[in-house]
Coordinates of C-alpha atoms in Angstrom, one line a residue:
M1 CA 116.4 77.4 94.4
A2 CA 115.4 80.6 92.0
Q3 CA 117.5 83.1 92.6
S4 CA 115.6 86.6 93.6
K5 CA 115.7 89.7 91.2
P6 CA 116.8 92.9 91.7
Q7 CA 114.3 95.4 92.7
N8 CA 114.1 97.9 89.7
V9 CA 114.0 94.8 87.9
F10 CA 109.9 94.9 86.5
A11 CA 108.4 90.8 86.9
P12 CA 105.1 91.8 88.7
W13 CA 104.3 87.7 86.8
D14 CA 107.2 86.6 90.0
D15 CA 105.1 88.9 92.6
P16 CA 102.1 86.4 94.0
N17 CA 100.8 89.9 95.3
E18 CA 100.3 91.2 91.8
V19 CA 96.8 90.5 90.0
P20 CA 97.1 89.9 86.8
L21 CA 95.2 92.8 84.0
I22 CA 94.0 90.0 81.9
R23 CA 92.7 86.7 82.4
F24 CA 92.3 84.1 79.9
R25 CA 90.8 81.0 81.6
N26 CA 89.6 77.8 79.7
V27 CA 89.2 80.0 76.4
T28 CA 88.1 78.0 73.1
K29 CA 87.1 79.6 69.7
R30 CA 85.9 76.8 67.0
F31 CA 84.9 77.9 63.5
G32 CA 82.6 75.3 62.9
T33 CA 84.6 72.5 62.7
F34 CA 88.4 73.6 63.4
T35 CA 89.4 75.0 66.7
A36 CA 91.5 78.1 66.3
I37 CA 92.0 78.3 70.4
D38 CA 92.2 75.5 72.5
S39 CA 91.3 75.5 76.2
L40 CA 93.9 78.2 76.7
D41 CA 94.5 80.2 80.0
L42 CA 97.0 83.5 80.0
D43 CA 97.8 85.9 82.4
I44 CA 98.7 89.3 81.1
Y45 CA 100.1 92.2 84.1
R46 CA 99.8 95.8 84.2
K47 CA 102.6 97.8 82.3
E48 CA 103.3 94.6 80.5
F49 CA 104.6 94.8 76.9
F50 CA 103.3 91.2 75.8
A51 CA 103.9 89.8 72.6
L52 CA 101.5 87.0 71.1
L53 CA 104.7 85.0 68.7
G54 CA 103.7 82.3 66.3
P55 CA 103.6 81.0 62.8
S56 CA 100.4 82.0 60.8
G57 CA 97.8 80.7 61.6
C58 CA 98.7 79.6 64.9
G59 CA 95.9 81.5 66.3
K60 CA 97.6 84.6 68.0
T61 CA 95.0 87.2 65.6
T62 CA 92.1 85.4 66.8
L63 CA 93.0 85.3 70.2
M64 CA 93.8 89.3 70.0
R65 CA 90.7 89.8 68.0
M66 CA 88.2 87.8 71.1
L67 CA 90.6 90.0 73.3
A68 CA 89.3 93.6 71.4
G69 CA 85.6 92.2 71.3
F70 CA 85.5 91.3 67.2
E71 CA 85.1 87.5 68.4
T72 CA 83.5 85.6 70.9
P73 CA 84.6 82.9 72.9
S74 CA 83.2 79.6 72.0
E75 CA 84.3 78.5 75.5
G76 CA 85.4 80.5 78.6
K77 CA 86.2 83.7 79.6
I78 CA 88.0 86.6 79.6
T79 CA 88.3 89.1 82.1
V80 CA 90.3 92.7 82.1
D81 CA 90.4 94.3 85.7
D82 CA 88.5 91.6 86.8
V83 CA 85.4 92.4 84.7
D84 CA 84.3 89.7 82.2
V85 CA 84.4 91.6 78.9
G86 CA 82.5 88.6 77.1
P87 CA 79.3 90.6 76.8
I88 CA 80.8 94.3 76.5
P89 CA 80.6 95.4 73.1
P90 CA 84.0 96.5 71.4
N91 CA 83.6 100.1 71.5
K92 CA 82.8 100.5 75.3
R93 CA 86.0 98.2 76.1
P94 CA 89.0 99.4 78.1
V95 CA 90.4 99.0 74.7
N96 CA 92.2 100.3 72.0
M97 CA 93.5 98.6 68.7
M98 CA 96.2 99.7 66.4
F99 CA 95.5 98.0 63.0
Q100 CA 99.0 97.3 60.5
S101 CA 97.1 99.5 57.9
Y102 CA 96.9 102.5 60.5
A103 CA 93.4 103.2 58.9
L104 CA 93.8 107.4 59.3
F105 CA 91.7 109.5 57.6
P106 CA 93.9 111.1 54.4
H107 CA 91.4 114.4 54.2
L108 CA 92.6 115.1 58.1
T109 CA 95.0 116.4 59.5
V110 CA 97.8 115.0 61.9
E111 CA 96.2 116.6 65.0
D112 CA 92.7 115.7 63.5
N113 CA 93.2 112.4 63.3
I114 CA 94.4 112.1 66.9
A115 CA 92.0 114.0 68.1
F116 CA 89.1 112.2 66.3
G117 CA 87.7 109.7 68.7
L118 CA 88.5 112.1 72.0
K119 CA 85.8 114.7 70.0
R120 CA 82.9 111.6 70.3
S121 CA 83.5 111.5 74.5
K122 CA 82.9 113.9 77.1
M123 CA 85.9 116.0 77.4
S124 CA 86.3 120.1 76.3
R125 CA 88.1 121.8 73.9
D126 CA 90.7 122.9 76.1
E127 CA 91.1 119.3 77.5
I128 CA 91.0 117.6 73.4
T129 CA 93.3 120.3 73.0
A130 CA 95.7 119.5 75.5
R131 CA 95.5 115.9 75.0
V132 CA 96.4 115.8 71.3
T133 CA 99.7 118.3 72.2
E134 CA 100.4 116.3 75.0
M135 CA 100.2 112.9 72.3
L136 CA 102.2 115.0 69.6
R137 CA 105.3 115.5 72.0
L138 CA 104.7 111.8 73.2
T139 CA 105.2 110.7 69.3
R140 CA 107.7 113.6 68.6
L141 CA 105.1 114.8 66.0
E142 CA 104.8 118.1 66.8
K143 CA 106.3 119.7 63.3
F144 CA 103.9 117.7 61.7
A145 CA 100.7 118.4 62.9
R146 CA 98.9 120.4 60.2
R147 CA 100.2 117.8 57.6
K148 CA 97.2 114.7 56.2
P149 CA 98.9 111.2 55.8
H150 CA 99.8 111.4 52.9
Q151 CA 102.2 113.8 53.0
I152 CA 104.0 111.9 56.0
S153 CA 106.9 109.1 55.8
G154 CA 105.6 105.4 56.8
G155 CA 107.2 105.8 59.9
Q156 CA 105.5 108.8 60.8
R157 CA 102.1 107.6 60.3
Q158 CA 102.5 104.6 62.1
R159 CA 103.3 107.0 65.0
V160 CA 99.9 108.9 64.3
A161 CA 98.1 105.9 64.4
L162 CA 99.9 105.4 67.8
A163 CA 99.4 108.7 69.0
R164 CA 95.3 108.2 68.1
S165 CA 95.5 104.4 69.9
L166 CA 96.7 106.2 73.4
A167 CA 94.4 109.5 73.1
K168 CA 91.9 108.6 74.8
A169 CA 94.2 106.2 77.8
P170 CA 92.7 102.7 77.7
K171 CA 93.7 100.3 79.7
L172 CA 95.2 98.2 76.9
L173 CA 96.3 98.9 73.5
L174 CA 96.7 96.0 71.3
L175 CA 98.7 96.0 68.3
D176 CA 98.4 93.5 65.3
E177 CA 102.1 93.7 63.2
P178 CA 102.4 97.4 63.7
L179 CA 105.8 97.3 62.0
G180 CA 105.0 94.9 59.0
A181 CA 104.4 97.7 56.4
L182 CA 108.1 99.5 58.2
D183 CA 111.2 99.4 56.2
R184 CA 113.9 96.6 57.7
K185 CA 115.7 99.6 59.0
L186 CA 113.2 102.1 60.1
R187 CA 111.1 98.9 61.4
E188 CA 114.7 98.9 63.8
E189 CA 114.5 102.1 64.6
T190 CA 110.7 102.0 65.4
Q191 CA 110.7 99.3 67.8
F192 CA 112.7 101.1 70.5
E193 CA 110.7 104.3 69.9
L194 CA 107.5 101.8 70.4
K195 CA 109.2 100.5 73.5
K196 CA 110.2 104.1 75.1
I197 CA 106.9 105.8 74.7
Q198 CA 105.2 102.2 75.7
A199 CA 107.0 102.6 79.1
E200 CA 106.7 106.3 79.5
V201 CA 102.9 105.7 79.6
G202 CA 102.5 102.6 82.0
I203 CA 99.7 101.4 79.6
T204 CA 99.6 97.7 78.9
F205 CA 100.5 96.7 75.2
V206 CA 99.9 93.4 73.6
V207 CA 101.2 93.1 70.3
V208 CA 100.7 90.4 67.8
T209 CA 103.7 89.6 65.8
H210 CA 105.6 86.5 63.1
D211 CA 108.3 88.7 63.6
Q212 CA 111.0 86.7 66.6
E213 CA 113.1 89.7 66.4
E214 CA 110.6 92.3 66.8
A215 CA 109.0 90.0 69.5
M216 CA 112.5 89.6 71.0
T217 CA 113.2 93.6 70.9
L218 CA 110.1 94.7 72.6
S219 CA 108.7 92.4 75.0
S220 CA 108.6 91.9 78.5
R221 CA 107.3 88.4 78.3
I222 CA 106.4 86.3 74.9
G223 CA 103.6 83.7 74.9
V224 CA 105.1 81.0 72.3
M225 CA 101.9 80.1 70.3
N226 CA 101.5 77.0 68.1
A227 CA 98.3 75.3 66.7
G228 CA 96.0 77.0 69.0
E229 CA 97.8 77.3 72.3
I230 CA 100.2 78.7 74.4
V231 CA 103.5 76.3 74.1
Q232 CA 105.2 78.7 76.2
V233 CA 105.5 82.0 78.1
G234 CA 108.6 83.6 79.1
T235 CA 110.7 86.4 79.0
P236 CA 113.0 86.8 75.7
H237 CA 116.2 85.6 77.8
E238 CA 113.9 82.4 79.2
I239 CA 112.6 82.0 75.9
Y240 CA 115.9 81.9 73.3
E241 CA 118.2 80.8 76.4
Q242 CA 116.0 77.8 77.9
P243 CA 112.8 76.5 75.8
H244 CA 110.6 74.0 77.1
S245 CA 110.5 72.3 73.1
R246 CA 111.8 71.2 70.1
F247 CA 109.4 74.0 68.7
V248 CA 110.1 76.7 70.4
A249 CA 113.5 75.9 70.1
N250 CA 113.8 76.0 66.5
F251 CA 110.9 78.8 65.7
I252 CA 113.6 81.4 68.4
G253 CA 116.6 82.0 66.5
S254 CA 118.7 79.4 65.0
V255 CA 119.6 75.9 67.1
N256 CA 121.8 72.7 66.6
C257 CA 119.9 70.3 67.5
I258 CA 122.0 67.1 67.8
E259 CA 120.3 63.4 68.8
G260 CA 121.8 61.1 71.3
R261 CA 121.5 58.9 74.6
V262 CA 121.9 60.2 77.8
T263 CA 125.2 57.5 79.2
G264 CA 124.9 59.2 82.7
R265 CA 125.4 61.9 85.1
E266 CA 128.2 63.4 86.7
G267 CA 126.6 65.9 89.5
G268 CA 124.9 68.6 87.3
H269 CA 126.2 67.4 83.8
L270 CA 124.2 65.0 82.0
R271 CA 126.8 63.1 79.4
I272 CA 124.9 61.9 75.9
A273 CA 126.5 59.9 73.2
C274 CA 125.8 61.5 70.0
P275 CA 126.5 59.4 67.0
D276 CA 126.7 62.0 64.4
L277 CA 128.7 63.7 66.2
G278 CA 131.3 60.7 66.7
A279 CA 131.4 61.9 70.3
E280 CA 130.3 62.0 74.0
V281 CA 129.3 65.2 75.1
T282 CA 129.0 66.9 78.3
V283 CA 125.9 70.1 79.2
E284 CA 125.4 71.3 82.2
S285 CA 122.0 70.5 82.7
G286 CA 119.0 69.7 85.1
F287 CA 116.8 67.9 82.5
E288 CA 115.6 64.8 84.3
A289 CA 116.5 61.5 82.1
G290 CA 118.4 58.3 82.7
A291 CA 120.8 56.6 81.1
G292 CA 119.8 55.1 77.2
E293 CA 117.1 57.7 77.4
K294 CA 117.1 59.8 74.0
V295 CA 117.6 63.7 74.3
A296 CA 118.7 66.1 71.9
L297 CA 121.6 68.5 72.5
A298 CA 119.9 71.8 71.6
L299 CA 123.4 74.4 70.6
R300 CA 122.7 78.2 69.5
P301 CA 125.3 78.7 66.5
E302 CA 126.5 81.4 68.7
K303 CA 127.5 79.0 71.3
I304 CA 130.0 77.4 69.3
A305 CA 133.9 78.6 69.2
M306 CA 135.3 77.9 65.9
G307 CA 139.6 77.1 65.3
R308 CA 142.0 76.0 63.4
T309 CA 143.2 74.3 66.5
A310 CA 141.3 72.9 69.9
R311 CA 142.1 75.4 72.7
P312 CA 141.9 74.8 76.0
G313 CA 138.4 75.8 78.8
F314 CA 136.3 73.9 77.1
E315 CA 134.5 70.6 77.9
N316 CA 133.5 69.7 74.5
T317 CA 135.7 69.3 70.7
V318 CA 134.9 67.8 67.6
T319 CA 136.5 68.4 64.3
G320 CA 134.2 69.8 61.3
R321 CA 135.1 70.6 57.8
V322 CA 133.6 74.3 56.0
E323 CA 131.3 73.8 53.4
E324 CA 129.3 76.8 53.4
V325 CA 130.2 80.4 54.4
A326 CA 127.5 83.7 54.3
Y327 CA 128.9 87.2 55.1
M328 CA 126.2 89.2 56.3
G329 CA 128.7 92.3 57.5
N330 CA 127.9 92.4 61.5
L331 CA 128.5 88.0 61.3
T332 CA 129.6 85.8 59.5
I333 CA 127.8 82.7 58.9
F334 CA 129.3 79.1 58.8
Q335 CA 127.7 75.4 57.7
L336 CA 130.1 72.8 58.9
R337 CA 130.0 68.8 58.6
T338 CA 131.9 66.6 61.4
D339 CA 133.3 63.7 59.6
S340 CA 130.5 61.7 61.2
G341 CA 127.6 63.2 59.5
A342 CA 126.3 66.1 61.5
R343 CA 125.9 69.5 59.9
L344 CA 126.2 72.4 62.1
R345 CA 126.0 76.5 61.6
V346 CA 128.3 78.4 63.7
T347 CA 128.2 82.7 63.4
Q348 CA 131.0 84.6 64.7
S349 CA 130.7 88.7 65.1
N350 CA 132.9 90.4 62.8
T351 CA 135.1 92.5 64.8
T352 CA 137.8 93.4 62.8
R353 CA 137.7 94.4 59.4
T354 CA 139.8 91.9 57.9
D355 CA 138.6 88.4 57.0
A356 CA 142.3 87.4 57.5
D357 CA 141.7 84.8 60.0
V358 CA 138.3 83.4 58.8
P359 CA 138.1 79.6 57.8
R360 CA 137.9 78.7 53.9
I361 CA 135.6 76.8 52.2
G362 CA 136.9 73.2 52.7
E363 CA 138.9 73.9 55.5
V364 CA 138.9 71.8 58.6
V365 CA 138.4 73.4 62.1
Q366 CA 137.9 71.9 65.9
L367 CA 134.1 73.2 67.1
Q368 CA 134.3 73.3 71.4
W369 CA 131.7 74.5 73.2
T370 CA 131.4 74.4 76.9
G371 CA 128.8 72.2 79.1
A372 CA 127.0 75.3 79.9
A373 CA 126.3 76.3 76.3
G374 CA 123.9 73.9 75.2
F375 CA 120.6 72.8 76.7
V376 CA 118.8 69.3 76.8
L377 CA 115.3 68.6 74.7
G378 CA 113.1 65.6 75.4
A379 CA 113.1 63.4 72.4

């Protein structure tokens, strides 16, 4: 039985009384003989920060462009707030889109860029001034209101584009690789700013990205795409810890996949014989598989404990030799090979400033993990 979530956890997708803001129903998009989106169904809820994640060419940008109105579905229906948006032109939809290039007007000041769309509406001058002031406060740009885009930093230009997109209070904001133009450190800082702003305004955000870390940081849920299909939808935790396929497991983060065959089950644990490990391993799993069935044991690198001697408390232990070591600052990555030929990756957090206890290349170590550390994937 699934455990109920605490009441303060945002999870409208688990509430049968919640109605999705956005519905894709049997949506297909073809370009000539090429099918970019194939019979796709998807629900996105109010106030969600939803990420479409996948490799280049998987269809995520096409999906966003159909939602914005720049492409038309070949088949199926897209609704926003129970309204079929198919016949509605882009400028009439309750949707705004923020492009990776930001598309700011270079000759206008920051405040005039934000006010541009509002001046084309029926808002009064006082209402426009109040709205621009609120957007400047929200994005922390008050001090830069009179500057031109070339007089501010890349991160500040990103916030101007966001403020302009939010100024008309759309029901939905689409963000196409919104942080791609920023350097890594600024991108990491801006991710949290963007998440905070979205929570404050309460507008549904849908972001397209190929950056796994960005999707994990920003989103309430992630839709992983491959070859025009949504292959899994879930929270960042679910996508990372409970992937439904090898594609998702390999695309999100790093994973060790070891082939094996089921030898039996004891309660909630499967026993799997893994020739490349030279061992039979135990994994806590509800995966339905009979004796002799081919499966893969999947282990995230950080779930494996490594030491020069084996320690109690682990159901699984194999011996490996260190082949490569990469120091990354906050963690160290180890590439190891077992006596039976399996190549494993292990990561360890660098909790001290010394490396006296770090295994060296060529050392033989014990690799251990609990039955709950791994998960099982089908053949």
